[in-house]
Coordinates of N, CA and C in Angstrom, one line a residue:
S1 N -3.6 5.9 19.0 CA -3.4 5.4 20.4 C -2.7 4.1 20.4
I2 N -2.4 3.4 19.3 CA -1.7 2.1 19.3 C -0.2 2.3 19.4
L3 N 0.3 3.4 19.0 CA 1.8 3.6 19.0 C 2.5 3.3 20.3
P4 N 2.0 3.8 21.5 CA 2.7 3.6 22.7 C 2.7 2.1 23.1
S5 N 1.8 1.3 22.5 CA 1.7 -0.1 22.9 C 2.6 -1.1 22.1
I6 N 3.3 -0.5 21.1 CA 4.1 -1.3 20.2 C 5.3 -1.8 20.9
G7 N 5.5 -3.1 21.1 CA 6.6 -3.7 21.7 C 6.7 -3.6 23.2
R8 N 5.8 -2.8 23.9 CA 5.8 -2.8 25.3 C 4.4 -2.5 25.8
A9 N 4.2 -2.9 27.0 CA 2.8 -2.9 27.6 C 2.5 -1.5 28.1
N10 N 1.3 -1.0 27.8 CA 0.8 0.2 28.4 C 0.6 -0.1 29.9
A11 N 0.9 0.9 30.7 CA 0.7 0.8 32.2 C -0.7 1.1 32.6
L12 N -1.6 0.2 32.4 CA -3.0 0.4 32.8 C -3.3 -0.4 34.1
K13 N -3.9 0.3 35.1 CA -4.2 -0.4 36.3 C -5.4 -1.2 36.3
D14 N -6.5 -0.8 35.6 CA -7.7 -1.5 35.6 C -8.0 -2.2 34.3
I15 N -7.7 -3.5 34.3 CA -7.9 -4.3 33.1 C -9.2 -5.0 33.2
K16 N -10.1 -4.7 32.3 CA -11.5 -5.4 32.4 C -11.5 -6.6 31.5
A17 N -12.3 -6.5 30.5 CA -12.3 -7.6 29.5 C -11.0 -7.6 28.7
L18 N -10.6 -8.7 28.2 CA -9.3 -8.8 27.4 C -9.7 -9.3 26.0
G19 N -9.3 -8.6 25.0 CA -9.5 -9.0 23.6 C -8.1 -9.3 23.0
I20 N -8.0 -10.3 22.2 CA -6.7 -10.7 21.5 C -7.0 -10.9 20.0
I21 N -6.2 -10.3 19.2 CA -6.3 -10.5 17.8 C -4.9 -11.0 17.3
E22 N -4.8 -12.1 16.6 CA -3.5 -12.6 16.1 C -3.6 -12.7 14.6
T23 N -2.5 -12.2 14.0 CA -2.5 -12.2 12.5 C -1.1 -12.8 12.0
F24 N -1.1 -13.0 10.7 CA 0.1 -13.6 10.1 C 1.2 -12.6 9.8
T25 N 0.9 -11.3 9.7 CA 1.9 -10.3 9.3 C 1.8 -9.0 10.2
V26 N 2.9 -8.3 10.3 CA 2.9 -7.1 11.1 C 2.0 -6.1 10.6
A27 N 2.0 -5.8 9.3 CA 1.1 -4.8 8.6 C -0.4 -5.1 8.9
S28 N -0.7 -6.4 8.8 CA -2.2 -6.7 9.0 C -2.6 -6.5 10.4
L29 N -1.7 -6.7 11.4 CA -2.0 -6.5 12.8 C -2.1 -5.0 13.1
I30 N -1.3 -4.2 12.6 CA -1.3 -2.8 12.8 C -2.6 -2.3 12.2
E31 N -3.0 -2.7 11.1 CA -4.3 -2.3 10.5 C -5.5 -2.8 11.3
A32 N -5.4 -4.0 11.8 CA -6.5 -4.6 12.6 C -6.6 -3.8 14.0
A33 N -5.4 -3.6 14.6 CA -5.4 -2.9 15.9 C -6.0 -1.5 15.7
D34 N -5.6 -0.8 14.7 CA -6.1 0.6 14.4 C -7.6 0.6 14.2
A35 N -8.1 -0.4 13.5 CA -9.6 -0.5 13.3 C -10.3 -0.9 14.5
A36 N -9.7 -1.7 15.3 CA -10.3 -2.1 16.6 C -10.4 -0.9 17.6
V37 N -9.4 -0.2 17.8 CA -9.5 0.9 18.7 C -10.4 2.0 18.2
K38 N -10.6 2.1 16.9 CA -11.5 3.1 16.4 C -13.0 2.6 16.5
A39 N -13.2 1.3 16.6 CA -14.5 0.8 16.6 C -15.1 0.7 18.0
G40 N -14.3 0.6 19.0 CA -14.9 0.4 20.3 C -14.1 1.3 21.3
D41 N -14.7 1.5 22.5 CA -14.0 2.2 23.5 C -13.1 1.3 24.3
V42 N -11.9 1.0 23.6 CA -11.0 0.1 24.2 C -9.6 0.7 24.3
E43 N -8.8 0.2 25.1 CA -7.4 0.7 25.2 C -6.4 -0.5 24.8
P44 N -5.5 -0.1 23.9 CA -4.5 -1.2 23.6 C -3.5 -1.4 24.7
L45 N -3.3 -2.6 25.0 CA -2.3 -3.0 26.1 C -1.0 -3.2 25.5
L46 N -1.0 -4.0 24.4 CA 0.3 -4.4 23.9 C 0.1 -4.8 22.4
L47 N 1.1 -4.4 21.5 CA 1.2 -5.0 20.2 C 2.5 -5.7 20.1
H48 N 2.5 -7.0 20.0 CA 3.6 -7.8 19.9 C 3.9 -8.2 18.5
L49 N 4.9 -7.6 17.9 CA 5.1 -7.7 16.5 C 6.2 -8.6 16.1
A50 N 6.0 -9.3 15.0 CA 7.0 -10.1 14.3 C 7.7 -11.2 15.2
F51 N 6.9 -12.1 15.7 CA 7.5 -13.3 16.4 C 7.2 -14.4 15.4
G52 N 8.1 -15.3 15.4 CA 7.9 -16.5 14.5 C 8.1 -16.2 13.1
I53 N 8.0 -17.2 12.3 CA 8.2 -17.2 10.9 C 7.2 -16.3 10.2
G54 N 7.6 -15.4 9.3 CA 6.7 -14.6 8.5 C 6.1 -13.4 9.2
G55 N 6.4 -13.1 10.4 CA 6.0 -11.9 11.1 C 4.7 -12.0 11.9
K56 N 4.4 -13.3 12.4 CA 3.2 -13.4 13.2 C 3.2 -12.3 14.3
S57 N 2.0 -11.8 14.6 CA 1.8 -10.7 15.5 C 0.5 -10.8 16.3
Y58 N 0.4 -10.2 17.5 CA -0.8 -10.2 18.1 C -1.0 -8.8 19.0
T59 N -2.2 -8.5 19.3 CA -2.4 -7.4 20.1 C -3.4 -7.7 21.2
L60 N -3.2 -7.0 22.3 CA -4.1 -7.2 23.5 C -4.8 -5.9 23.7
L61 N -6.2 -6.0 23.9 CA -7.0 -4.8 24.1 C -7.8 -5.0 25.4
T62 N -8.2 -3.9 26.0 CA -9.0 -4.0 27.2 C -10.1 -2.9 27.2
G63 N -11.1 -3.2 28.0 CA -12.3 -2.3 28.1 C -13.5 -3.1 28.6
E64 N -14.6 -2.5 28.5 CA -15.9 -3.2 28.9 C -16.1 -4.3 27.9
V65 N -16.8 -5.3 28.3 CA -16.9 -6.5 27.5 C -17.5 -6.2 26.1
A66 N -18.7 -5.4 26.1 CA -19.3 -5.1 24.8 C -18.3 -4.4 23.9
S67 N -17.6 -3.4 24.4 CA -16.7 -2.6 23.6 C -15.6 -3.5 23.1
V68 N -15.1 -4.4 23.9 CA -14.0 -5.3 23.5 C -14.5 -6.2 22.4
K69 N -15.7 -6.7 22.5 CA -16.2 -7.7 21.5 C -16.4 -6.9 20.2
A70 N -16.9 -5.7 20.2 CA -17.1 -4.9 19.0 C -15.7 -4.5 18.3
A71 N -14.7 -4.2 19.2 CA -13.5 -3.9 18.6 C -12.7 -5.0 18.0
V72 N -12.8 -6.2 18.7 CA -12.1 -7.4 18.2 C -12.8 -7.9 16.9
E73 N -14.1 -7.8 16.9 CA -14.8 -8.2 15.7 C -14.4 -7.3 14.5
E74 N -14.3 -6.0 14.7 CA -14.0 -5.1 13.6 C -12.5 -5.4 13.1
G75 N -11.6 -5.4 14.1 CA -10.2 -5.7 13.7 C -10.0 -7.1 13.0
S76 N -10.7 -8.0 13.6 CA -10.6 -9.4 13.0 C -11.2 -9.5 11.7
N77 N -12.3 -8.8 11.4 CA -12.9 -8.8 10.1 C -12.0 -8.2 9.1
L78 N -11.3 -7.2 9.4 CA -10.4 -6.5 8.5 C -9.3 -7.5 8.1
A79 N -8.7 -8.2 9.1 CA -7.6 -9.1 8.8 C -8.1 -10.4 8.1
S80 N -9.3 -10.8 8.4 CA -9.9 -12.0 7.8 C -10.2 -11.8 6.3
E81 N -10.6 -10.6 6.0 CA -10.9 -10.2 4.6 C -9.7 -10.4 3.7
K82 N -8.5 -10.2 4.3 CA -7.3 -10.4 3.5 C -6.7 -11.7 3.7
G83 N -7.3 -12.6 4.5 CA -6.8 -14.0 4.7 C -5.6 -14.0 5.6
L84 N -5.5 -13.0 6.5 CA -4.4 -13.0 7.4 C -4.7 -13.2 8.9
L85 N -6.0 -13.5 9.2 CA -6.3 -13.7 10.6 C -6.0 -15.1 11.1
I86 N -5.3 -15.2 12.2 CA -5.0 -16.5 12.8 C -6.1 -16.9 13.8
R87 N -6.3 -15.9 14.7 CA -7.3 -16.2 15.8 C -7.7 -14.9 16.5
Q88 N -8.9 -14.9 17.0 CA -9.3 -13.8 17.9 C -10.1 -14.4 19.1
V89 N -10.0 -13.7 20.2 CA -10.7 -14.2 21.4 C -11.0 -13.0 22.3
V90 N -12.1 -13.1 23.0 CA -12.5 -12.2 24.0 C -12.7 -12.9 25.3
I91 N -12.0 -12.5 26.3 CA -12.1 -13.0 27.7 C -12.7 -12.0 28.6
P92 N -13.9 -12.3 29.0 CA -14.7 -11.3 29.8 C -14.0 -10.9 31.1
R93 N -13.5 -11.9 31.9 CA -12.9 -11.6 33.1 C -11.6 -12.4 33.3
P94 N -10.5 -11.9 32.7 CA -9.3 -12.7 32.8 C -8.7 -12.7 34.2
A95 N -8.1 -13.8 34.5 CA -7.4 -13.9 35.8 C -6.2 -13.0 35.8
K96 N -5.8 -12.6 37.0 CA -4.7 -11.7 37.2 C -3.4 -12.4 36.7
Q97 N -3.3 -13.7 36.9 CA -2.1 -14.4 36.5 C -2.0 -14.5 35.0
L98 N -3.1 -14.5 34.3 CA -3.2 -14.6 32.8 C -2.6 -13.2 32.3
I99 N -3.1 -12.2 32.9 CA -2.6 -10.8 32.4 C -1.2 -10.7 32.7
E100 N -0.7 -11.1 33.8 CA 0.7 -11.0 34.1 C 1.6 -11.8 33.2
S101 N 1.1 -13.0 32.8 CA 1.9 -13.8 31.9 C 1.9 -13.3 30.5
L102 N 0.9 -12.6 30.1 CA 0.8 -12.0 28.8 C 1.6 -10.7 28.6
L103 N 1.7 -9.9 29.7 CA 2.4 -8.7 29.7 C 3.8 -8.8 30.1

């Protein structure tokens, strides 16, 4: 389910909680995003791949708060084990303007 979100935003109307995972490499982000969507009932919004030096990448996920927390934790743990996690965050109720600026 992550393929449609690579490089472009999925057209979801109802964005609930927002989860973000940022990694140092494209490969680590794809693995983390895959693990995240398998771990929780979340929808990938966007996979932004290879910006900056070395291929920094991030993904945006949405769903219910508990599901997003579980998904972000799983994906982040996978990237962290390899030393490639930059940051992860869960925003329970993101403002509409924040969503618009990220997508």
